[in-house]
Short mmCIF file of C-alpha atoms and ligand atoms in Angstrom, two decimals:
data_model
loop_
_atom_site.label_atom_id
_atom_site.label_comp_id
_atom_site.label_asym_id
_atom_site.label_seq_id
_atom_site.Cartn_x
_atom_site.Cartn_y
_atom_site.Cartn_z
CA MET A 145 -67.31 46.27 172.20
CA GLY A 146 -68.46 49.64 173.46
CA ARG A 147 -67.65 53.29 173.06
CA PHE A 148 -65.14 54.99 175.34
CA GLY A 149 -64.00 58.54 176.03
CA ILE A 150 -60.28 59.29 176.34
CA LEU A 151 -59.04 62.38 178.18
CA THR A 152 -55.62 63.85 178.94
CA SER A 153 -55.43 65.93 182.12
CA GLY A 154 -52.76 67.88 184.04
CA GLY A 155 -49.48 69.08 182.54
CA ASP A 156 -48.78 67.94 178.99
CA CYS A 157 -46.12 65.27 178.63
CA PRO A 158 -44.15 63.71 175.76
CA GLY A 159 -45.82 60.41 174.85
CA LEU A 160 -49.47 61.36 175.44
CA ASN A 161 -50.28 61.02 171.76
CA ALA A 162 -48.62 57.59 171.64
CA VAL A 163 -50.98 56.44 174.42
CA ILE A 164 -54.00 57.78 172.56
CA ARG A 165 -52.90 56.07 169.33
CA GLY A 166 -52.06 52.78 171.07
CA THR A 167 -55.48 52.71 172.76
CA VAL A 168 -57.45 53.45 169.61
CA LEU A 169 -55.54 50.99 167.38
CA GLN A 170 -55.72 48.16 169.91
CA GLY A 171 -59.38 48.89 170.64
CA GLU A 172 -60.47 49.01 166.99
CA THR A 173 -58.32 46.07 165.90
CA LEU A 174 -58.84 43.59 168.73
CA HIS A 175 -61.90 44.60 170.72
CA ASP A 176 -64.33 46.25 168.32
CA GLN A 177 -64.21 49.37 170.50
CA GLU A 178 -65.04 52.91 169.41
CA PHE A 179 -63.65 56.10 170.92
CA VAL A 180 -64.26 59.80 171.34
CA GLY A 181 -61.74 62.30 172.71
CA TYR A 182 -62.78 64.55 175.59
CA LEU A 183 -61.41 68.03 174.97
CA ARG A 184 -59.09 69.70 177.50
CA GLY A 185 -59.10 67.10 180.22
CA TYR A 186 -61.89 66.85 182.78
CA ARG A 187 -63.40 70.03 181.38
CA GLY A 188 -64.54 67.99 178.36
CA LEU A 189 -66.00 65.31 180.62
CA VAL A 190 -67.95 67.81 182.73
CA TYR A 191 -69.30 69.77 179.75
CA GLY A 192 -69.68 66.82 177.37
CA ASP A 193 -67.27 68.36 174.89
CA VAL A 194 -65.79 65.74 172.53
CA MET A 195 -64.01 65.19 169.21
CA PRO A 196 -64.11 62.10 167.00
CA LEU A 197 -61.26 59.67 167.59
CA ASP A 198 -60.61 56.80 165.23
CA ARG A 199 -57.76 55.21 163.30
CA SER A 200 -57.63 58.02 160.74
CA VAL A 201 -57.39 60.72 163.46
CA VAL A 202 -54.52 59.03 165.32
CA ARG A 203 -52.48 58.27 162.20
CA GLY A 204 -48.82 59.21 162.73
CA ILE A 205 -49.28 61.08 166.02
CA SER A 206 -46.84 59.07 168.20
CA SER A 207 -43.98 61.30 167.22
CA GLN A 208 -45.85 64.49 168.11
CA GLY A 209 -45.41 66.22 171.47
CA GLY A 210 -48.32 67.59 173.51
CA THR A 211 -51.77 66.05 173.20
CA ILE A 212 -54.18 66.23 170.29
CA LEU A 213 -57.03 66.34 172.84
CA GLY A 214 -55.74 69.36 174.74
CA THR A 215 -55.35 69.34 178.50
CA SER A 216 -56.04 71.42 181.62
CA ARG A 217 -55.62 71.35 185.36
CA PHE A 218 -59.38 71.34 185.77
CA GLY A 219 -60.73 69.18 188.61
CA PRO A 220 -64.05 67.49 187.71
CA TYR A 221 -65.57 68.47 191.05
CA THR A 222 -64.42 72.08 191.20
CA GLU A 223 -67.28 73.66 189.24
CA PRO A 224 -71.03 73.57 189.97
CA ASP A 225 -71.60 71.50 186.78
CA GLY A 226 -69.09 68.90 187.98
CA THR A 227 -71.50 66.43 189.58
CA PRO A 228 -71.60 62.68 188.96
CA ASP A 229 -75.20 62.93 187.72
CA ASN A 230 -74.32 65.62 185.23
CA ILE A 231 -71.27 63.71 183.99
CA LYS A 232 -73.32 60.51 183.64
CA ALA A 233 -76.02 62.38 181.72
CA HIS A 234 -73.43 63.70 179.23
CA MET A 235 -71.95 60.20 178.88
CA LYS A 236 -75.41 58.79 178.13
CA ARG A 237 -76.13 61.52 175.58
CA LEU A 238 -72.80 60.79 173.84
CA GLY A 239 -73.17 57.02 174.11
CA VAL A 240 -69.95 56.75 176.15
CA ASP A 241 -69.73 53.57 178.25
CA GLY A 242 -66.55 54.38 180.16
CA VAL A 243 -63.70 56.85 180.57
CA ILE A 244 -59.94 56.45 180.06
CA ALA A 245 -58.13 59.16 182.07
CA ILE A 246 -54.48 59.80 181.24
CA GLY A 247 -52.73 61.94 183.85
CA GLY A 248 -50.65 62.31 186.97
CA ASP A 249 -51.44 62.00 190.65
CA GLY A 250 -54.11 64.75 190.70
CA THR A 251 -55.82 63.19 187.67
CA MET A 252 -55.73 59.69 189.21
CA ALA A 253 -57.14 61.00 192.53
CA ALA A 254 -60.02 62.59 190.61
CA ALA A 255 -60.48 59.37 188.59
CA ASN A 256 -60.69 57.39 191.83
CA ARG A 257 -63.39 59.70 193.15
CA LEU A 258 -65.34 59.44 189.89
CA TYR A 259 -65.08 55.65 190.13
CA GLU A 260 -66.35 55.71 193.73
CA ASP A 261 -69.24 57.83 192.47
CA GLY A 262 -70.24 55.10 190.04
CA ILE A 263 -68.55 56.26 186.83
CA PRO A 264 -66.67 53.50 184.95
CA VAL A 265 -63.13 54.85 184.64
CA VAL A 266 -59.60 53.49 184.18
CA GLY A 267 -56.27 55.32 184.25
CA VAL A 268 -52.90 55.67 182.53
CA PRO A 269 -50.12 57.22 184.65
CA LYS A 270 -48.34 60.22 183.17
CA THR A 271 -45.81 62.72 184.45
CA ILE A 272 -42.35 63.86 183.47
CA ASP A 273 -41.59 63.94 187.22
CA ASN A 274 -41.73 60.10 187.40
CA ASP A 275 -43.05 60.40 190.95
CA LEU A 276 -45.94 57.91 191.00
CA GLU A 277 -45.15 55.06 193.37
CA ALA A 278 -47.35 52.48 191.62
CA THR A 279 -45.31 52.40 188.41
CA ASP A 280 -41.57 51.95 187.91
CA TYR A 281 -41.58 54.61 185.19
CA THR A 282 -44.04 57.08 183.73
CA PHE A 283 -43.77 57.99 180.06
CA GLY A 284 -42.42 61.50 179.48
CA PHE A 285 -39.66 61.16 182.07
CA ASN A 286 -37.14 59.76 179.60
CA THR A 287 -37.67 62.65 177.15
CA ALA A 288 -37.46 65.25 179.94
CA VAL A 289 -34.17 63.73 181.15
CA GLU A 290 -32.70 63.84 177.63
CA ILE A 291 -33.65 67.52 177.30
CA ALA A 292 -32.33 68.40 180.78
CA THR A 293 -29.09 66.51 180.13
CA GLU A 294 -28.55 68.42 176.91
CA ALA A 295 -29.10 71.64 178.88
CA VAL A 296 -26.42 70.60 181.41
CA ASP A 297 -23.99 69.86 178.56
CA ARG A 298 -24.69 73.22 176.92
CA LEU A 299 -24.44 75.22 180.15
CA ARG A 300 -21.10 73.62 180.94
CA THR A 301 -19.51 75.15 177.85
CA THR A 302 -20.62 78.63 178.93
CA GLY A 303 -19.51 77.92 182.50
CA ASN A 304 -16.10 76.80 181.28
CA SER A 305 -15.66 79.74 178.91
CA HIS A 306 -16.56 82.37 181.51
CA LYS A 307 -15.22 80.53 184.58
CA ARG A 308 -18.68 80.77 186.09
CA CYS A 309 -20.77 78.57 188.33
CA MET A 310 -23.88 77.53 186.42
CA VAL A 311 -27.11 76.59 188.20
CA LEU A 312 -29.76 74.69 186.21
CA GLU A 313 -33.27 74.45 187.67
CA VAL A 314 -35.32 71.52 186.40
CA MET A 315 -38.86 70.35 187.19
CA GLY A 316 -39.58 67.96 190.04
CA ARG A 317 -42.28 69.04 192.45
CA HIS A 318 -42.08 66.34 195.11
CA ALA A 319 -39.31 64.14 193.77
CA GLY A 320 -35.94 64.91 192.22
CA TRP A 321 -35.81 62.20 189.54
CA ILE A 322 -35.13 64.55 186.61
CA ALA A 323 -32.42 66.36 188.58
CA MET A 324 -30.84 63.06 189.63
CA TYR A 325 -30.77 61.54 186.16
CA ALA A 326 -29.81 64.68 184.21
CA GLY A 327 -27.32 65.74 186.88
CA THR A 328 -25.68 62.33 186.96
CA ALA A 329 -25.64 62.01 183.16
CA GLY A 330 -24.18 65.50 182.77
CA GLY A 331 -21.60 65.06 185.55
CA ALA A 332 -23.01 67.86 187.74
CA HIS A 333 -20.95 68.79 190.80
CA ALA A 334 -24.02 69.07 193.03
CA ILE A 335 -27.59 67.80 192.62
CA LEU A 336 -30.24 69.28 194.90
CA ILE A 337 -33.57 67.49 195.26
CA PRO A 338 -36.78 67.99 197.27
CA GLU A 339 -36.26 64.78 199.26
CA GLN A 340 -32.96 65.94 200.77
CA PRO A 341 -32.41 69.50 202.06
CA GLU A 342 -28.81 70.69 201.87
CA ASN A 343 -27.50 73.84 203.55
CA LEU A 344 -25.84 76.71 201.75
CA ASP A 345 -22.44 76.11 203.41
CA GLN A 346 -22.37 72.56 202.05
CA ILE A 347 -23.43 73.66 198.56
CA CYS A 348 -20.75 76.38 198.53
CA GLU A 349 -18.13 73.92 199.76
CA TRP A 350 -18.84 71.72 196.73
CA VAL A 351 -18.76 74.74 194.43
CA GLN A 352 -15.45 76.00 195.90
CA SER A 353 -13.73 72.64 195.66
CA VAL A 354 -14.61 72.44 191.96
CA ARG A 355 -13.15 75.90 191.38
CA LEU A 356 -10.00 74.99 193.33
CA ARG A 357 -9.42 72.20 190.80
CA GLY A 358 -9.68 74.80 188.04
CA ARG A 359 -13.09 73.63 186.86
CA SER A 360 -16.38 75.47 186.49
CA PRO A 361 -19.03 74.30 188.95
CA MET A 362 -22.33 72.91 187.62
CA VAL A 363 -25.28 72.66 190.03
CA VAL A 364 -28.59 71.00 189.10
CA VAL A 365 -31.52 71.84 191.36
CA ALA A 366 -35.09 70.52 191.27
CA GLU A 367 -37.83 73.13 191.58
CA GLY A 368 -39.09 71.50 194.80
CA PHE A 369 -35.71 71.72 196.61
CA THR A 370 -35.68 73.68 199.88
CA LEU A 371 -32.86 75.17 201.92
CA PRO A 372 -33.13 74.27 205.62
CA ASP A 373 -34.62 77.68 206.54
CA MET A 374 -37.43 77.38 203.96
CA ASP A 375 -40.80 76.02 205.16
CA GLU A 376 -41.87 74.97 201.69
CA ALA A 377 -40.70 74.91 198.07
CA HIS A 378 -40.30 78.35 196.51
CA SER A 379 -43.38 79.64 194.75
CA HIS A 380 -44.27 83.16 193.71
CA LYS A 381 -46.79 82.38 190.97
CA GLY A 382 -49.96 81.53 192.90
CA MET A 383 -51.87 78.26 192.75
CA ASP A 384 -52.64 75.91 189.85
CA GLY A 385 -56.02 74.39 188.91
CA PHE A 386 -55.45 71.45 191.28
CA ASN A 387 -54.87 73.98 194.09
CA ARG A 388 -51.12 73.33 194.30
CA PRO A 389 -48.56 76.17 194.46
CA ARG A 390 -46.96 76.79 191.06
CA LEU A 391 -43.29 76.18 191.72
CA GLY A 392 -40.20 77.69 190.14
CA GLY A 393 -37.47 80.15 191.01
CA ILE A 394 -35.26 78.30 193.49
CA GLY A 395 -32.35 78.51 190.99
CA GLU A 396 -32.62 82.30 190.96
CA ILE A 397 -32.58 82.30 194.76
CA LEU A 398 -29.55 80.04 194.98
CA ALA A 399 -27.37 81.73 192.36
CA PRO A 400 -26.83 85.08 194.18
CA LEU A 401 -26.39 83.27 197.49
CA ILE A 402 -23.65 81.08 195.99
CA GLU A 403 -22.02 84.10 194.33
CA GLU A 404 -22.08 86.13 197.54
CA LYS A 405 -20.61 83.35 199.66
CA THR A 406 -17.98 82.04 197.23
CA GLY A 407 -17.12 85.13 195.18
CA ILE A 408 -17.63 83.01 192.03
CA GLU A 409 -19.76 84.62 189.36
CA THR A 410 -22.91 82.49 189.20
CA ARG A 411 -25.80 82.32 186.73
CA ALA A 412 -29.13 80.52 186.97
CA THR A 413 -31.17 79.01 184.14
CA VAL A 414 -34.72 77.81 184.64
CA LEU A 415 -35.42 75.09 182.07
CA GLY A 416 -39.19 75.14 182.66
CA HIS A 417 -41.62 73.87 180.07
CA ILE A 418 -38.93 73.09 177.51
CA GLN A 419 -38.71 69.79 179.43
CA ARG A 420 -42.28 68.92 178.53
CA GLY A 421 -42.33 70.01 174.92
CA GLY A 422 -41.37 68.65 171.54
CA VAL A 423 -40.73 65.24 170.11
CA PRO A 424 -40.99 62.31 172.56
CA SER A 425 -38.03 59.93 172.82
CA ALA A 426 -38.35 56.47 171.28
CA TRP A 427 -38.52 54.99 174.79
CA ASP A 428 -41.49 57.20 175.74
CA ARG A 429 -43.28 56.41 172.48
CA VAL A 430 -42.89 52.69 173.13
CA LEU A 431 -44.02 52.91 176.77
CA GLY A 432 -46.94 55.16 175.78
CA THR A 433 -48.01 52.74 173.04
CA ARG A 434 -47.79 49.75 175.41
CA PHE A 435 -49.80 51.60 178.09
CA GLY A 436 -52.41 52.52 175.47
CA GLN A 437 -52.75 48.94 174.23
CA ALA A 438 -52.97 47.64 177.81
CA VAL A 439 -55.66 50.12 178.81
CA SER A 440 -57.79 49.07 175.84
CA ASP A 441 -57.50 45.45 177.06
CA MET A 442 -58.43 46.62 180.56
CA VAL A 443 -61.56 48.33 179.29
CA ALA A 444 -62.45 45.20 177.28
CA ASP A 445 -62.30 43.27 180.57
CA GLN A 446 -64.38 46.00 182.28
CA ALA A 447 -61.60 46.22 184.87
CA TRP A 448 -62.76 49.65 186.08
CA GLY A 449 -61.15 51.52 188.96
CA GLN A 450 -57.63 50.49 187.94
CA MET A 451 -54.56 51.98 186.35
CA VAL A 452 -51.94 50.42 184.08
CA ALA A 453 -48.41 50.40 185.49
CA LEU A 454 -44.92 49.33 184.42
CA ARG A 455 -43.44 46.81 186.84
CA GLY A 456 -40.04 45.64 185.69
CA MET A 457 -40.56 44.86 181.99
CA ASP A 458 -44.27 44.06 182.34
CA ILE A 459 -47.43 46.13 182.17
CA GLU A 460 -49.66 45.35 185.15
CA ARG A 461 -52.97 46.56 186.57
CA VAL A 462 -53.10 48.45 189.89
CA PRO A 463 -56.28 49.54 191.73
CA PHE A 464 -56.63 53.34 192.03
CA SER A 465 -56.83 52.96 195.80
CA GLU A 466 -53.23 51.59 195.80
CA ALA A 467 -51.96 54.02 193.21
CA VAL A 468 -53.23 57.38 194.43
CA GLY A 469 -51.38 59.63 196.85
CA HIS A 470 -48.15 57.64 197.07
CA THR A 471 -45.15 59.62 195.89
CA LYS A 472 -42.17 57.71 194.55
CA ASN A 473 -39.19 59.53 196.03
CA VAL A 474 -35.55 59.16 195.07
CA PRO A 475 -34.36 56.60 197.65
CA LEU A 476 -32.03 58.12 200.21
CA ASP A 477 -29.37 55.49 199.51
CA GLN A 478 -29.38 56.40 195.83
CA TYR A 479 -29.00 60.08 196.67
CA ARG A 480 -26.22 59.35 199.18
CA GLY A 481 -24.41 57.35 196.51
CA ALA A 482 -24.56 60.30 194.09
CA ARG A 483 -23.66 62.79 196.85
CA ALA A 484 -20.48 60.90 197.71
CA ILE A 485 -18.85 62.22 194.52
CA PHE A 486 -20.25 65.80 194.52
CA GLY A 487 -17.77 68.66 194.55
O1 F6P B 44 -46.57 67.87 187.34
C1 F6P B 44 -45.54 67.96 186.44
C2 F6P B 44 -44.95 69.30 186.41
O2 F6P B 44 -44.10 69.24 185.33
C3 F6P B 44 -44.25 69.74 187.70
O3 F6P B 44 -42.92 69.36 187.79
C4 F6P B 44 -44.38 71.25 187.65
O4 F6P B 44 -44.38 71.79 188.95
C5 F6P B 44 -45.69 71.43 186.98
O5 F6P B 44 -45.88 70.33 186.13
C6 F6P B 44 -45.81 72.74 186.20
O6 F6P B 44 -47.07 72.79 185.63
P1 F6P B 44 -47.75 73.99 184.84
O7 F6P B 44 -47.52 73.72 183.40
O8 F6P B 44 -49.18 73.90 185.19
O9 F6P B 44 -47.10 75.27 185.27
#
């Protein structure tokens, strides 16, 4: 019973549409729930901007990338209109009894604040970075890893043909999960992640030893990686809507440094948003669908202030207070294990 508003906030992510579909189908079939879609994330919530969302609208969307609702990095409290009273008034006008927020850490932190301000809200964790501590995996990560792995494979053929060192920069703001998985799958000779600074001498030693064996070095670096003399991750593109520096460009910094120190011609490729786009993998569609079904059940139980999470093979419920602000880093042991065979 009831009518609920679904929103997608933060960066888009493969599998968002599967969550939306899973929620609507479960809600209509099992719980007699109705839905509307808030347009462009929290912007839609603050301005009361919605689209109809029922079984006919979500038909066949699991295989589509992006989000049919649109998204933004718009914080609900950043504009003068973003007050709990205003949001509640729009909800009342639209007949919305509660909000389902699908997003990453910034979105969940905002959802927690809305909940503390008396707005019934639940969450679904999303990010290709896979860096939310409360869940074993986020949907979108699997697709991003497949895309990044394909990029490693493709760059290797150019590296081999030209006898070059190839540097691939992937996303990963706080945690290097995409770099670790794609680098390992693609047999990279060095993987550089935010959790573990490495110095240039060490990186060049790995690169040189690969060349000495007659191979072409492949380096995978996460956007949040820092060299020891850097205070913070490289950013030259200003701030995003959640007031975080927009990262990117560390690959372009590393490539000339490696070339200068080793004498090996080196090229950088920034994979960027290609990692977030296109058709979601089967795994992400399944996880997204399961999350969507579980969040509909959660709303039916009026279990507000919580987020669905994957723990092992099961979907569980986690309070926002436990879920927000805890980054899931690549464990040092896991990195050390990978590092042992670099070079
Ligand atoms: O938060 C996920 C993420 O993919 C980060 O890895 C990256 O820093 C960010 O999104 C880029 O976001 P935008 O599309 O706003 O530039």
